[in-house]
């Protein structure tokens, strides 16, 4: 199975997201069973779109934290399958960094790149601000497993993995949340 784009590339590109309000809410991703967080390439037939937990749809502190965890499960899915549709529907269209990350994954898919490793783990979630019917800021640690990106005709890229502090802005929408901004913190 083809997997693309090291999580490190995705996170770097997402870091450029702006804080503008999203355009009209995008369509919802198709529902399916939960996704494994494999550390090596697997058959795309065995990987399914993660299902958003019901709590992640609620406009509460718990809902915001659950959405952040869900978001990174979707990133894992996208890397395993090359299907960017699920991340597109939960990322603001006005987030230039988000859209650049999505396009980078598409580019690696066109190049038939393969990714091994790179699964993400979210921990130490802390809500920085919760304002009903407004954006929510969630701080968290993101740990990436080491990963390898192989692209035909290109030099293999190795990412050592590691943990970074992140801050994600979530914007409410009728069916839950959308990622409005993502950045690294000191």
CSV table of N, CA and C in Angstrom, one decimal, residues 33-37 47-51:
chain,number,residue,atom,x,y,z
A,33,UNK,N,-15.2,2.5,9.9
A,33,UNK,CA,-14.7,2.1,11.2
A,33,UNK,C,-13.4,2.8,11.5
A,34,UNK,N,-12.9,2.6,12.7
A,34,UNK,CA,-11.7,3.4,13.1
A,34,UNK,C,-10.5,2.9,12.4
A,35,UNK,N,-9.4,3.7,12.4
A,35,UNK,CA,-8.2,3.4,11.6
A,35,UNK,C,-7.1,2.9,12.5
A,36,UNK,N,-6.3,2.0,12.0
A,36,UNK,CA,-5.1,1.6,12.8
A,36,UNK,C,-4.1,2.7,12.6
A,37,UNK,N,-3.2,2.8,13.5
A,37,UNK,CA,-2.1,3.7,13.5
A,37,UNK,C,-0.8,2.9,13.2
A,47,UNK,N,-7.4,-0.3,5.5
A,47,UNK,CA,-7.4,0.9,6.2
A,47,UNK,C,-8.7,1.6,5.9
A,48,UNK,N,-9.4,2.1,7.0
A,48,UNK,CA,-10.7,2.8,6.8
A,48,UNK,C,-10.7,4.2,7.4
A,49,UNK,N,-11.6,5.0,6.9
A,49,UNK,CA,-11.7,6.4,7.4
A,49,UNK,C,-12.0,6.4,8.9
A,50,UNK,N,-11.3,7.1,9.7
A,50,UNK,CA,-11.7,7.2,11.1
A,50,UNK,C,-13.1,7.8,11.3
A,51,UNK,N,-13.8,7.3,12.3
A,51,UNK,CA,-15.1,7.8,12.6
A,51,UNK,C,-15.0,8.9,13.7
